Amino acid sequence: MLRRILKEVREYKAVSIATPLCMLIEVIAEMFIPYLMSSIIDKGVYGGDMGHIIRVGGMMLVIAAIGLTGGLLGGVFAAKAATGFAKNLRKAMFDRIQTFSFANIDRFSTAGLVTRLTTDVNTLQMGYQMALRMFMRAPASLVVALVMSFVINSRIALIYLVAVVVLSLVLYLIISRAMKYFKLAFPKYDALNESVQENVSAIRVVKAYVREEDEINKFKKASQGIYDVFTKAEGTTVFQMPAMMLTVYSCILLISWFGARLIVADSLTTGQLMSLLAYCMNILMSLMMVSMIFVMFSIGSAAIERIYEVLVEESTITDPDNPVYDVADGSIDFENVNFAYNKDAKEDVLKNISLHIDSGETIGIIGATGSAKTSLVNLISRLYDVKSGCVKVGGKDVREYDLKTLRDKVSVVLQSNTLFSGSIYDNLRWGDENATYADCQRAAKYACADEFIRKFPDGYNTHIEQGGTNVSGGQKQRLCIARALLKSPKVLILDDSTSAVDTATEAKIRKTFKEEIPDTTKIIIAQRISSVMDSDRIIVMDDGEINGFDTHENLLKNNEIYREVYESQMQGGGDFDEASKKDAETDDDNVKGGE
Amino acid sequence: MPGPMNRGQRGVKPMVDDPGKVIRRLFSYIFKDYGGLFTIVFIMIVIGVLANIQGTLFTRSLIDDYITPFLIDTETPDFTPLRNAILKVACFYMLGIVAGFIQNRLMINISQGVQRNLRNDLFSHMETLPVKYFDTHTHGDIMSIYTNDIDTLREIVSRTLPQLVNSAFTVVSVLISMFILSVPLTVITLIMVGITMFATKTAGGLSGKYFVSQQKNLGAANGYIEEMIGGMKVVKVFTHEEKSIEGFDKLNEELCDSANKANKFSNILGPINAQIGNISYVICAVAGGAMALNGWTGLTLGTLASFLTFNRSFNMPINQISMQISSIVMALAGADRIFKLMDEDPEADEGYVVLVNVKETDNGIEETDEHTGKWMWKHTHRETGEVEYKPWTGDVTFDGVDFGYTDEKMVLHDIKMFANAGQKIAFVGSTGAGKTTITNLINRFYDIQDGKIRYDGININKIRKADLRRSLGMVLQETHLFTGTVADNIRYGKPDATMDEVIEAAKLANADGFIRRLPEGYETMLKGDGANLSQGQRQLLSIARAAIMNPPVLILDEATSSIDTRTERIVQRGMDSLMKGRTTFVIAHRLSTVKNSDCIMVLEQGRIIERGTHDELIAAKGKYYQLYTGNNIA
């Protein structure tokens, strides 16, 4: 897993290797200074050799300068390597996600993907930078300082060795215990955030039912839970520092004691004793850093795992080997099609569907929520692959086409649609990047959008906010239709995409379709029966099966479900509010200062 | 620790207008609950630092007083004084360790406690805020105060603050010790510190500049990612993948560039500090060595050894302080946001008319604490102190009501209507006519600008909000359920409701059937806003939730579009039975709801343009007729 992630270091391999090397130089330089120090004292001060002091002093300065260079370069390289690595990771993931099929997208939530691309990558960037600098630096300074100590006096250095072993053991115990508590803490955090989330989004309910007090108590309980578990976790880690200090001080005192005796016995010099004392701090500090690296790694490993999941996710839909680049016409065939979103699902979403649609026909689809209307049309542009059977467009299996060709010719207006930040013009040109102003205008006219676009002060150059929040629901839907029309598709699918458009405008759009794009096969999914009534034929979906497929008149005569829906909607059960749901949005706009 | 650092565009401006004020406030917040503990911590820090200095000074006496004499008189070394000295120092060290431990241990309670209290205060305060606050702030922004800002704040409370105190104190005491040991060497050290600070400031300033542009680029890239991933299905449908990657590459490249620069400069801060520190050490060593050799200023070898250690411990805290600056700036911005939320004005409530339980006695009606099921308005007149009981029936009148979400733009104009107890009033009209807005007024989610709304003849401004809201049932278009069991959700408005009451309410709402089919019936846990239920089922639960309150007045915002006809009918039946015998305001989307209303209000651009029964309005052939027949555009 780590190897796959590290592959994304790519062109930053050189700097990634250079960083620890530079750090190594810095560490070694740093470690030499106390060593030379002893020489100044022993030979210089005790030996009364001023020349020696200056010579060695000069050497020390040079070494410090080398250390500085190493440190600076290390810092520069580390920044380059880590930010470059992060860039590559983001790119690799983003590119990967672009290849995802709908099935892949469904598997990851949008929010999940965004977190992986933003927070997780940032975590990794910071971790990588730290690792490059510390992984080498900390152990190296540990080892170098130990070696130097042994060079100076192996007997005293033994004290360090013992200290290192003891301290590592203690640190290990403390950290592993603390990690256990920290792991417990995460679900508590989730519970707390959930409580906030619920209250923020459902504040009207809380207030309407006067439940503020109870919610506050619930929150306080969750908050106390976090307090408890964190106090425990940190109560464990708090032993780290005293353990460390205890070791350091014990070493200092032991060395002072034995050192004094050795000096008296003439097997150690005062200068050497001083350098040994200086190393003491170095060694144990590095040990502390090593332990921090482990903690960091275990925190970062979750991020690594999440990024890895994206990188290795294989798209479930890929181009065929010898793709067809031309769609003959807009005819559609389903042959014994079975389909399920999940391969292991017990029951199929679509069951044994066979149908034929002529090129240029207008087809309505109606049925209850969950009757698989959307699933049916999603197979046509190969947003999902069938489980068995086959779907044909223009007489050829959709799996034989080049995906881009197929999706350009089979244009879908999705149920939950999105506009992107940019001008209206920019948004429309998603359909055809070379579309002229006149093309866009024509498509907008067909979709009954031209009129309202012109009313905007900036017309077609009006800026659309992210998610299209500054246009109403009905306007958004019409823009989406216009965008789909610009592809000049052979098949046009509207998946409940006029629900927020008023009945009259909707009728006008359908009329324009009939007159202006007669050769395009049009498939319209709707809840409102008036939206599909005048189609050439209507498919009635029921629980994944085709319950009826006929003209309006025949269905009314022969199809029970159709008749039921018709009656409930047309006789006293109709729906005369064009965009009930959008009402709330408009109100929100008013809050923000209006359009 | 937890809490994603996804600040997005909000991070662009990390500066606070008045940092001093925020810091003062933060301190007073900490001292409010933890003043005592914090003082102890402070004392422990001082003890720790002093003990440490004693330890370092020991190096001097070790060399000068014990080792050097041995070197002179090697014949009969007497180690007893040395042993005693070591034991004495060991005591100092132990004292330092204990002080450090106490300090850190207490700091956990303080930082976690402050964090908990902040959270609780924040949440408690948030619950008192008017609905307007939630309508005008994005949920993401509010959430991030809890997830990000409190976390960063905890960082400075638990880490930065003690470290700063420690560092400051260390600097002062080490400086004094150094001066005592050797003035010339101290001067050298100070000069080197000056150089370090200058270098730090230069690099730090550059780094800060690039961090701002990094935040900006990060915001742009994150925004793009959110947009493209959110619209991924559209990208697929339009085979826009390459374009989308192209746009991403550009932003990614820019982000990498500024991040590289920002990190580069902050990375070199460490080595600059450390190595200039080393150079300072070397210079002091050489100068000190020379001085000791020539006996200038009476510098002894032991003094030099001690001084060199001090030189080290003098550089370290200064490095630490300089490294903390950026995190302090970040945390202050977070603290600022936290305090801003805490400073938001809570919902005002001057209401004094309350709902009370009453029982009938021989003397007429008497107020009681028992749950009699009979309620009355208790109106204590302000001037006279006279108490008046009014029956709770549920008639509502609007008299010349004007309302706008902002004062500049009115949404409703001169709304007049009255609903007698038990009547059903329907609102119809096209998008943006102001129908949903009405649901915000009777319960005082928003206050009206002009006119009066009366409930049982009492101005709703005089009714205590809690009682007003309890007396209104609301079923909103967007259903929100809470984490908990199905039964918990139904008894949301009446926590003491019995299971029988819950079931009865569910039956009334037509929800009993599906609830029984759930894996654990009424005890089924709901998670994530009832994600495991269908929209229709959630709607039914919200109807049951209103039903259990048994309020005389109902406000219904019919949910529509995405429910299919069959489910809709089940929901409809639930609503119908709930409406029976109650004053109902319904934002209608269906003809069947409207048809049997006692009065239909047709709204357009915030005004009632038509009113009457279904038959009257059809006969009038006005807007209602147009809406009804769908022939609104000629």
mmCIF file of C-alpha atoms in Angstrom, chain B residues 100-350:
data_model
loop_
_atom_site.group_PDB
_atom_site.id
_atom_site.type_symbol
_atom_site.label_atom_id
_atom_site.label_comp_id
_atom_site.label_asym_id
_atom_site.label_seq_id
_atom_site.Cartn_x
_atom_site.Cartn_y
_atom_site.Cartn_z
ATOM 1 C CA GLY B 100 6.942 19.454 35.277
ATOM 2 C CA PHE B 101 4.722 16.462 35.790
ATOM 3 C CA ILE B 102 2.215 18.363 37.897
ATOM 4 C CA GLN B 103 2.211 21.176 35.377
ATOM 5 C CA ASN B 104 1.547 18.869 32.455
ATOM 6 C CA ARG B 105 -1.012 16.799 34.301
ATOM 7 C CA LEU B 106 -3.010 19.851 35.349
ATOM 8 C CA MET B 107 -2.700 21.294 31.884
ATOM 9 C CA ILE B 108 -4.613 18.310 30.524
ATOM 10 C CA ASN B 109 -7.541 19.034 32.785
ATOM 11 C CA ILE B 110 -7.372 22.713 31.986
ATOM 12 C CA SER B 111 -7.115 22.382 28.234
ATOM 13 C CA GLN B 112 -9.689 19.631 27.953
ATOM 14 C CA GLY B 113 -11.927 21.396 30.419
ATOM 15 C CA VAL B 114 -11.683 24.722 28.651
ATOM 16 C CA GLN B 115 -12.408 22.937 25.425
ATOM 17 C CA ARG B 116 -15.420 21.184 26.905
ATOM 18 C CA ASN B 117 -16.746 24.361 28.468
ATOM 19 C CA LEU B 118 -16.206 26.291 25.268
ATOM 20 C CA ARG B 119 -18.100 23.654 23.344
ATOM 21 C CA ASN B 120 -20.920 23.543 25.829
ATOM 22 C CA ASP B 121 -21.217 27.303 26.022
ATOM 23 C CA LEU B 122 -21.035 27.583 22.289
ATOM 24 C CA PHE B 123 -23.693 24.976 21.747
ATOM 25 C CA SER B 124 -25.945 26.286 24.505
ATOM 26 C CA HIS B 125 -25.681 29.725 23.047
ATOM 27 C CA MET B 126 -26.237 28.467 19.539
ATOM 28 C CA GLU B 127 -29.496 26.870 20.623
ATOM 29 C CA THR B 128 -30.778 30.261 21.737
ATOM 30 C CA LEU B 129 -29.993 31.961 18.440
ATOM 31 C CA PRO B 130 -32.843 32.922 16.172
ATOM 32 C CA VAL B 131 -33.592 30.860 13.095
ATOM 33 C CA LYS B 132 -32.339 33.777 11.076
ATOM 34 C CA TYR B 133 -28.800 33.044 12.149
ATOM 35 C CA PHE B 134 -28.986 29.565 10.673
ATOM 36 C CA ASP B 135 -30.589 30.847 7.519
ATOM 37 C CA THR B 136 -27.874 33.389 6.940
ATOM 38 C CA HIS B 137 -24.826 31.265 7.763
ATOM 39 C CA THR B 138 -23.805 28.189 5.861
ATOM 40 C CA HIS B 139 -23.956 25.009 7.871
ATOM 41 C CA GLY B 140 -20.417 24.207 6.883
ATOM 42 C CA ASP B 141 -19.151 27.406 8.456
ATOM 43 C CA ILE B 142 -20.999 26.759 11.692
ATOM 44 C CA MET B 143 -19.761 23.173 11.798
ATOM 45 C CA SER B 144 -16.177 24.173 11.234
ATOM 46 C CA ILE B 145 -16.228 26.312 14.366
ATOM 47 C CA TYR B 146 -16.833 23.113 16.295
ATOM 48 C CA THR B 147 -14.510 20.899 14.333
ATOM 49 C CA ASN B 148 -11.597 23.196 13.493
ATOM 50 C CA ASP B 149 -11.556 26.294 15.583
ATOM 51 C CA ILE B 150 -12.040 24.710 18.977
ATOM 52 C CA ASP B 151 -9.310 22.238 18.163
ATOM 53 C CA THR B 152 -6.768 24.853 17.188
ATOM 54 C CA LEU B 153 -7.695 26.829 20.244
ATOM 55 C CA ARG B 154 -7.072 23.812 22.436
ATOM 56 C CA GLU B 155 -3.647 23.583 20.892
ATOM 57 C CA ILE B 156 -2.702 27.006 22.098
ATOM 58 C CA VAL B 157 -4.237 26.568 25.494
ATOM 59 C CA SER B 158 -2.562 23.249 26.147
ATOM 60 C CA ARG B 159 0.714 23.675 24.333
ATOM 61 C CA THR B 160 1.524 27.180 23.254
ATOM 62 C CA LEU B 161 0.511 28.961 26.400
ATOM 63 C CA PRO B 162 2.563 26.897 28.891
ATOM 64 C CA GLN B 163 5.419 26.840 26.435
ATOM 65 C CA LEU B 164 5.349 30.595 26.122
ATOM 66 C CA VAL B 165 5.314 31.051 29.868
ATOM 67 C CA ASN B 166 8.065 28.507 30.200
ATOM 68 C CA SER B 167 10.135 30.047 27.435
ATOM 69 C CA ALA B 168 9.721 33.579 28.675
ATOM 70 C CA PHE B 169 10.658 32.598 32.175
ATOM 71 C CA THR B 170 13.588 30.516 30.995
ATOM 72 C CA VAL B 171 14.888 33.352 28.867
ATOM 73 C CA VAL B 172 14.806 35.787 31.762
ATOM 74 C CA SER B 173 16.348 33.496 34.339
ATOM 75 C CA VAL B 174 18.961 32.104 31.984
ATOM 76 C CA LEU B 175 19.869 35.613 30.942
ATOM 77 C CA ILE B 176 20.390 36.612 34.551
ATOM 78 C CA SER B 177 22.478 33.505 35.233
ATOM 79 C CA MET B 178 24.546 34.189 32.160
ATOM 80 C CA PHE B 179 25.233 37.747 33.205
ATOM 81 C CA ILE B 180 26.369 36.503 36.564
ATOM 82 C CA LEU B 181 28.665 33.938 34.970
ATOM 83 C CA SER B 182 30.238 36.152 32.352
ATOM 84 C CA VAL B 183 29.265 39.510 30.981
ATOM 85 C CA PRO B 184 31.348 39.506 27.787
ATOM 86 C CA LEU B 185 30.164 36.066 26.756
ATOM 87 C CA THR B 186 26.582 37.104 27.404
ATOM 88 C CA VAL B 187 27.014 40.084 25.125
ATOM 89 C CA ILE B 188 28.296 37.783 22.385
ATOM 90 C CA THR B 189 25.332 35.490 22.894
ATOM 91 C CA LEU B 190 22.906 38.379 22.705
ATOM 92 C CA ILE B 191 24.415 39.646 19.470
ATOM 93 C CA MET B 192 24.013 36.210 17.952
ATOM 94 C CA VAL B 193 20.402 36.069 19.156
ATOM 95 C CA GLY B 194 19.854 39.399 17.434
ATOM 96 C CA ILE B 195 21.170 37.954 14.198
ATOM 97 C CA THR B 196 18.977 34.880 14.603
ATOM 98 C CA MET B 197 15.909 36.996 15.182
ATOM 99 C CA PHE B 198 16.640 39.105 12.168
ATOM 100 C CA ALA B 199 17.042 36.025 9.973
ATOM 101 C CA THR B 200 13.924 34.476 11.434
ATOM 102 C CA LYS B 201 11.911 37.588 10.826
ATOM 103 C CA THR B 202 13.023 37.845 7.226
ATOM 104 C CA ALA B 203 12.374 34.204 6.413
ATOM 105 C CA GLY B 204 9.241 34.149 8.527
ATOM 106 C CA GLY B 205 7.864 37.207 6.774
ATOM 107 C CA LEU B 206 8.439 35.677 3.363
ATOM 108 C CA SER B 207 6.960 32.428 4.546
ATOM 109 C CA GLY B 208 3.906 34.237 5.911
ATOM 110 C CA LYS B 209 3.396 36.008 2.622
ATOM 111 C CA TYR B 210 3.482 32.768 0.703
ATOM 112 C CA PHE B 211 1.290 31.030 3.267
ATOM 113 C CA VAL B 212 -1.418 33.544 2.518
ATOM 114 C CA SER B 213 -1.161 32.848 -1.183
ATOM 115 C CA GLN B 214 -1.009 29.143 -0.423
ATOM 116 C CA GLN B 215 -4.270 29.434 1.502
ATOM 117 C CA LYS B 216 -5.791 31.285 -1.417
ATOM 118 C CA ASN B 217 -4.690 28.664 -3.902
ATOM 119 C CA LEU B 218 -5.760 25.905 -1.550
ATOM 120 C CA GLY B 219 -9.186 27.483 -1.338
ATOM 121 C CA ALA B 220 -9.407 27.707 -5.106
ATOM 122 C CA ALA B 221 -8.258 24.116 -5.597
ATOM 123 C CA ASN B 222 -10.571 22.783 -2.898
ATOM 124 C CA GLY B 223 -13.464 24.699 -4.384
ATOM 125 C CA TYR B 224 -12.747 23.260 -7.790
ATOM 126 C CA ILE B 225 -12.420 19.749 -6.385
ATOM 127 C CA GLU B 226 -15.695 20.058 -4.517
ATOM 128 C CA GLU B 227 -17.454 21.353 -7.578
ATOM 129 C CA MET B 228 -16.103 18.770 -9.988
ATOM 130 C CA ILE B 229 -16.466 15.794 -7.672
ATOM 131 C CA GLY B 230 -19.939 16.950 -6.719
ATOM 132 C CA GLY B 231 -20.851 17.247 -10.384
ATOM 133 C CA MET B 232 -18.952 14.122 -11.332
ATOM 134 C CA LYS B 233 -21.949 12.459 -12.894
ATOM 135 C CA VAL B 234 -22.536 15.444 -15.111
ATOM 136 C CA VAL B 235 -18.869 15.425 -16.050
ATOM 137 C CA LYS B 236 -19.266 11.792 -17.102
ATOM 138 C CA VAL B 237 -22.427 12.418 -19.050
ATOM 139 C CA PHE B 238 -20.799 15.245 -20.958
ATOM 140 C CA THR B 239 -17.495 13.358 -21.317
ATOM 141 C CA HIS B 240 -15.864 16.411 -19.894
ATOM 142 C CA GLU B 241 -13.135 14.464 -18.084
ATOM 143 C CA GLU B 242 -10.177 15.868 -19.979
ATOM 144 C CA LYS B 243 -11.346 19.449 -19.632
ATOM 145 C CA SER B 244 -11.918 18.898 -15.980
ATOM 146 C CA ILE B 245 -8.409 17.483 -15.529
ATOM 147 C CA GLU B 246 -6.983 20.391 -17.473
ATOM 148 C CA GLY B 247 -8.583 22.916 -15.139
ATOM 149 C CA PHE B 248 -7.454 20.912 -12.149
ATOM 150 C CA ASP B 249 -3.858 20.674 -13.323
ATOM 151 C CA LYS B 250 -3.578 24.418 -13.538
ATOM 152 C CA LEU B 251 -4.874 24.978 -10.017
ATOM 153 C CA ASN B 252 -2.853 22.074 -8.681
ATOM 154 C CA GLU B 253 0.310 23.479 -10.196
ATOM 155 C CA GLU B 254 -0.315 26.908 -8.676
ATOM 156 C CA LEU B 255 -1.050 25.394 -5.313
ATOM 157 C CA CYS B 256 2.101 23.301 -5.413
ATOM 158 C CA ASP B 257 4.137 26.337 -6.334
ATOM 159 C CA SER B 258 2.945 28.554 -3.499
ATOM 160 C CA ALA B 259 2.946 25.686 -1.004
ATOM 161 C CA ASN B 260 6.525 24.948 -1.974
ATOM 162 C CA LYS B 261 7.584 28.534 -1.380
ATOM 163 C CA ALA B 262 5.705 28.837 1.874
ATOM 164 C CA ASN B 263 7.105 25.587 3.228
ATOM 165 C CA LYS B 264 10.565 26.321 1.956
ATOM 166 C CA PHE B 265 10.833 29.459 4.032
ATOM 167 C CA SER B 266 9.263 27.960 7.095
ATOM 168 C CA ASN B 267 11.510 24.897 6.794
ATOM 169 C CA ILE B 268 14.708 26.895 6.763
ATOM 170 C CA LEU B 269 13.699 28.695 9.938
ATOM 171 C CA GLY B 270 14.666 25.658 11.997
ATOM 172 C CA PRO B 271 18.146 25.137 10.586
ATOM 173 C CA ILE B 272 18.876 28.872 10.643
ATOM 174 C CA ASN B 273 17.998 29.038 14.297
ATOM 175 C CA ALA B 274 19.798 25.857 15.180
ATOM 176 C CA GLN B 275 22.966 26.556 13.254
ATOM 177 C CA ILE B 276 23.290 30.180 14.220
ATOM 178 C CA GLY B 277 22.849 28.820 17.712
ATOM 179 C CA ASN B 278 25.737 26.467 17.054
ATOM 180 C CA ILE B 279 27.863 29.262 15.726
ATOM 181 C CA SER B 280 27.073 31.280 18.811
ATOM 182 C CA TYR B 281 28.107 28.259 20.867
ATOM 183 C CA VAL B 282 31.366 27.954 18.986
ATOM 184 C CA ILE B 283 32.215 31.618 19.298
ATOM 185 C CA CYS B 284 31.505 31.539 23.000
ATOM 186 C CA ALA B 285 33.584 28.385 23.360
ATOM 187 C CA VAL B 286 36.545 29.910 21.577
ATOM 188 C CA ALA B 287 36.285 33.245 23.314
ATOM 189 C CA GLY B 288 35.643 31.557 26.643
ATOM 190 C CA GLY B 289 38.518 29.166 26.065
ATOM 191 C CA ALA B 290 40.821 32.073 25.329
ATOM 192 C CA MET B 291 39.587 33.913 28.380
ATOM 193 C CA ALA B 292 40.028 30.903 30.633
ATOM 194 C CA LEU B 293 43.474 30.274 29.252
ATOM 195 C CA ASN B 294 44.636 33.810 29.820
ATOM 196 C CA GLY B 295 42.707 34.252 33.022
ATOM 197 C CA TRP B 296 40.821 37.294 31.666
ATOM 198 C CA THR B 297 37.810 38.410 33.661
ATOM 199 C CA GLY B 298 38.458 35.523 36.001
ATOM 200 C CA LEU B 299 36.580 33.033 33.870
ATOM 201 C CA THR B 300 37.057 29.499 35.119
ATOM 202 C CA LEU B 301 36.650 26.345 33.116
ATOM 203 C CA GLY B 302 33.626 25.305 35.147
ATOM 204 C CA THR B 303 32.011 28.642 34.532
ATOM 205 C CA LEU B 304 32.629 28.209 30.827
ATOM 206 C CA ALA B 305 31.057 24.745 30.848
ATOM 207 C CA SER B 306 28.004 26.070 32.653
ATOM 208 C CA PHE B 307 27.825 29.073 30.401
ATOM 209 C CA LEU B 308 27.932 26.943 27.278
ATOM 210 C CA THR B 309 25.011 24.910 28.545
ATOM 211 C CA PHE B 310 23.138 28.137 29.244
ATOM 212 C CA ASN B 311 23.963 29.366 25.789
ATOM 213 C CA ARG B 312 22.155 26.311 24.454
ATOM 214 C CA SER B 313 19.164 26.679 26.721
ATOM 215 C CA PHE B 314 18.933 30.357 25.871
ATOM 216 C CA ASN B 315 18.642 29.743 22.144
ATOM 217 C CA MET B 316 16.092 26.986 22.471
ATOM 218 C CA PRO B 317 13.177 28.946 23.995
ATOM 219 C CA ILE B 318 13.725 31.803 21.584
ATOM 220 C CA ASN B 319 13.445 29.372 18.704
ATOM 221 C CA GLN B 320 10.312 27.974 20.227
ATOM 222 C CA ILE B 321 8.684 31.348 20.613
ATOM 223 C CA SER B 322 9.389 32.255 17.016
ATOM 224 C CA MET B 323 8.002 28.942 15.837
ATOM 225 C CA GLN B 324 4.779 29.385 17.802
ATOM 226 C CA ILE B 325 3.868 32.699 16.231
ATOM 227 C CA SER B 326 2.120 31.307 13.175
ATOM 228 C CA SER B 327 0.044 28.838 15.150
ATOM 229 C CA ILE B 328 -0.957 31.602 17.523
ATOM 230 C CA VAL B 329 -2.154 33.724 14.641
ATOM 231 C CA MET B 330 -4.187 30.806 13.312
ATOM 232 C CA ALA B 331 -5.679 30.004 16.681
ATOM 233 C CA LEU B 332 -6.586 33.598 17.361
ATOM 234 C CA ALA B 333 -8.547 33.697 14.134
ATOM 235 C CA GLY B 334 -10.394 30.616 15.355
ATOM 236 C CA ALA B 335 -10.971 32.129 18.775
ATOM 237 C CA ASP B 336 -12.301 35.211 17.092
ATOM 238 C CA ARG B 337 -14.865 33.140 15.198
ATOM 239 C CA ILE B 338 -15.845 31.293 18.362
ATOM 240 C CA PHE B 339 -16.376 34.509 20.284
ATOM 241 C CA LYS B 340 -18.264 36.023 17.381
ATOM 242 C CA LEU B 341 -20.758 33.206 17.537
ATOM 243 C CA MET B 342 -21.008 33.608 21.288
ATOM 244 C CA ASP B 343 -21.679 37.290 20.797
ATOM 245 C CA GLU B 344 -24.584 36.779 18.437
ATOM 246 C CA ASP B 345 -27.740 38.110 19.999
ATOM 247 C CA PRO B 346 -29.984 35.351 21.265
ATOM 248 C CA GLU B 347 -33.613 35.212 20.391
ATOM 249 C CA ALA B 348 -35.395 37.828 22.436
ATOM 250 C CA ASP B 349 -38.429 36.703 24.386
ATOM 251 C CA GLU B 350 -40.440 39.256 26.287
#
